[in-house]
């Protein structure tokens, strides 16, 4: 898939899933989960997607949120991207 198409579709998916996943992570996340999310967030500030390092930091952040949901299907979805 072309890079721009991938990002467009990824952002559409994120817009559908992320608000609910963030709410679930806030309910279920452990202090360790919160620390992982905070560390991942710090690695992506300032946010951007112009380099591979920035893309990887962004992915770590979003995968950490999905993992904090403690829902195996959401975690698998994060692992597939």
PDB file of C-alpha atoms in Angstrom:
ATOM      1  CA  UNK A   1       0.000   0.000   0.000  1.00  0.00           C
ATOM      2  CA  UNK A   2       1.366   3.447  -0.831  1.00  0.00           C
ATOM      3  CA  UNK A   3       2.625   5.322   2.246  1.00  0.00           C
ATOM      4  CA  UNK A   4       0.101   8.179   2.027  1.00  0.00           C
ATOM      5  CA  UNK A   5      -2.805   5.768   1.607  1.00  0.00           C
ATOM      6  CA  UNK A   6      -1.574   3.776   4.597  1.00  0.00           C
ATOM      7  CA  UNK A   7      -1.480   6.874   6.820  1.00  0.00           C
ATOM      8  CA  UNK A   8      -4.887   8.083   5.612  1.00  0.00           C
ATOM      9  CA  UNK A   9      -6.464   4.716   6.382  1.00  0.00           C
ATOM     10  CA  UNK A  10      -4.587   4.396   9.661  1.00  0.00           C
ATOM     11  CA  UNK A  11      -5.855   7.793  10.834  1.00  0.00           C
ATOM     12  CA  UNK A  12      -9.410   6.843   9.860  1.00  0.00           C
ATOM     13  CA  UNK A  13      -9.114   3.659  11.908  1.00  0.00           C
ATOM     14  CA  UNK A  14      -7.584   5.525  14.820  1.00  0.00           C
ATOM     15  CA  UNK A  15     -10.441   8.042  14.770  1.00  0.00           C
ATOM     16  CA  UNK A  16     -12.900   5.197  15.185  1.00  0.00           C
ATOM     17  CA  UNK A  17     -11.026   3.164  17.802  1.00  0.00           C
ATOM     18  CA  UNK A  18      -8.829   5.486  19.844  1.00  0.00           C
ATOM     19  CA  UNK A  19     -11.420   7.456  21.834  1.00  0.00           C
ATOM     20  CA  UNK A  20     -12.998   4.251  23.144  1.00  0.00           C
ATOM     21  CA  UNK A  21      -9.609   2.597  23.686  1.00  0.00           C
ATOM     22  CA  UNK A  22      -8.326   5.593  25.646  1.00  0.00           C
ATOM     23  CA  UNK A  23     -11.408   5.478  27.875  1.00  0.00           C
ATOM     24  CA  UNK A  24     -10.963   1.762  28.456  1.00  0.00           C
ATOM     25  CA  UNK A  25      -7.247   2.205  29.181  1.00  0.00           C
ATOM     26  CA  UNK A  26      -8.109   4.921  31.716  1.00  0.00           C
ATOM     27  CA  UNK A  27     -10.457   2.515  33.482  1.00  0.00           C
ATOM     28  CA  UNK A  28      -8.289  -0.598  33.352  1.00  0.00           C
ATOM     29  CA  UNK A  29      -4.731   0.639  33.080  1.00  0.00           C
ATOM     30  CA  UNK A  30      -2.360  -0.183  35.899  1.00  0.00           C
ATOM     31  CA  UNK A  31       0.211   2.289  37.202  1.00  0.00           C
ATOM     32  CA  UNK A  32       2.778   0.365  35.144  1.00  0.00           C
ATOM     33  CA  UNK A  33       0.620   0.783  32.018  1.00  0.00           C
ATOM     34  CA  UNK A  34       0.386   4.523  32.655  1.00  0.00           C
ATOM     35  CA  UNK A  35       4.163   4.748  33.037  1.00  0.00           C
ATOM     36  CA  UNK A  36       4.672   2.934  29.708  1.00  0.00           C
ATOM     37  CA  UNK A  37       2.189   5.263  27.988  1.00  0.00           C
ATOM     38  CA  UNK A  38       3.928   8.318  29.478  1.00  0.00           C
ATOM     39  CA  UNK A  39       7.353   7.074  28.381  1.00  0.00           C
ATOM     40  CA  UNK A  40       6.087   6.367  24.876  1.00  0.00           C
ATOM     41  CA  UNK A  41       4.479   9.806  24.716  1.00  0.00           C
ATOM     42  CA  UNK A  42       7.687  11.505  25.802  1.00  0.00           C
ATOM     43  CA  UNK A  43       9.532   9.760  22.969  1.00  0.00           C
ATOM     44  CA  UNK A  44       7.182  11.255  20.390  1.00  0.00           C
ATOM     45  CA  UNK A  45       7.271  14.886  21.548  1.00  0.00           C
ATOM     46  CA  UNK A  46       7.296  16.967  19.445  1.00  0.00           C
ATOM     47  CA  UNK A  47       4.924  14.830  17.410  1.00  0.00           C
ATOM     48  CA  UNK A  48       5.666  14.152  13.802  1.00  0.00           C
ATOM     49  CA  UNK A  49       5.735  11.418  11.235  1.00  0.00           C
ATOM     50  CA  UNK A  50       8.540  12.635   9.019  1.00  0.00           C
ATOM     51  CA  UNK A  51      11.136  10.044  10.035  1.00  0.00           C
ATOM     52  CA  UNK A  52      11.078   6.330  10.763  1.00  0.00           C
ATOM     53  CA  UNK A  53      12.038   7.068  14.381  1.00  0.00           C
ATOM     54  CA  UNK A  54       9.022   9.359  14.781  1.00  0.00           C
ATOM     55  CA  UNK A  55       6.712   6.773  13.220  1.00  0.00           C
ATOM     56  CA  UNK A  56       8.025   4.096  15.587  1.00  0.00           C
ATOM     57  CA  UNK A  57       7.578   6.369  18.621  1.00  0.00           C
ATOM     58  CA  UNK A  58       4.013   7.098  17.532  1.00  0.00           C
ATOM     59  CA  UNK A  59       3.287   3.387  17.126  1.00  0.00           C
ATOM     60  CA  UNK A  60       4.738   2.579  20.581  1.00  0.00           C
ATOM     61  CA  UNK A  61       2.468   5.191  22.138  1.00  0.00           C
ATOM     62  CA  UNK A  62      -0.671   3.876  20.492  1.00  0.00           C
ATOM     63  CA  UNK A  63       0.215   0.243  21.156  1.00  0.00           C
ATOM     64  CA  UNK A  64       0.761   1.103  24.832  1.00  0.00           C
ATOM     65  CA  UNK A  65      -2.748   2.533  25.034  1.00  0.00           C
ATOM     66  CA  UNK A  66      -4.205  -0.589  23.419  1.00  0.00           C
ATOM     67  CA  UNK A  67      -2.213  -2.814  25.778  1.00  0.00           C
ATOM     68  CA  UNK A  68      -3.509  -0.852  28.798  1.00  0.00           C
ATOM     69  CA  UNK A  69      -7.049  -1.817  27.795  1.00  0.00           C
ATOM     70  CA  UNK A  70      -6.245  -5.387  28.858  1.00  0.00           C
ATOM     71  CA  UNK A  71      -8.275  -6.699  25.932  1.00  0.00           C
ATOM     72  CA  UNK A  72      -6.452  -9.342  23.895  1.00  0.00           C
ATOM     73  CA  UNK A  73      -8.223  -8.460  20.627  1.00  0.00           C
ATOM     74  CA  UNK A  74      -7.296  -4.785  20.905  1.00  0.00           C
ATOM     75  CA  UNK A  75      -3.717  -5.719  21.719  1.00  0.00           C
ATOM     76  CA  UNK A  76      -3.594  -7.958  18.647  1.00  0.00           C
ATOM     77  CA  UNK A  77      -4.904  -5.121  16.511  1.00  0.00           C
ATOM     78  CA  UNK A  78      -2.061  -2.925  17.726  1.00  0.00           C
ATOM     79  CA  UNK A  79       0.476  -5.641  17.016  1.00  0.00           C
ATOM     80  CA  UNK A  80      -0.721  -6.004  13.428  1.00  0.00           C
ATOM     81  CA  UNK A  81       0.101  -2.442  12.425  1.00  0.00           C
TER      82      UNK A  81
END
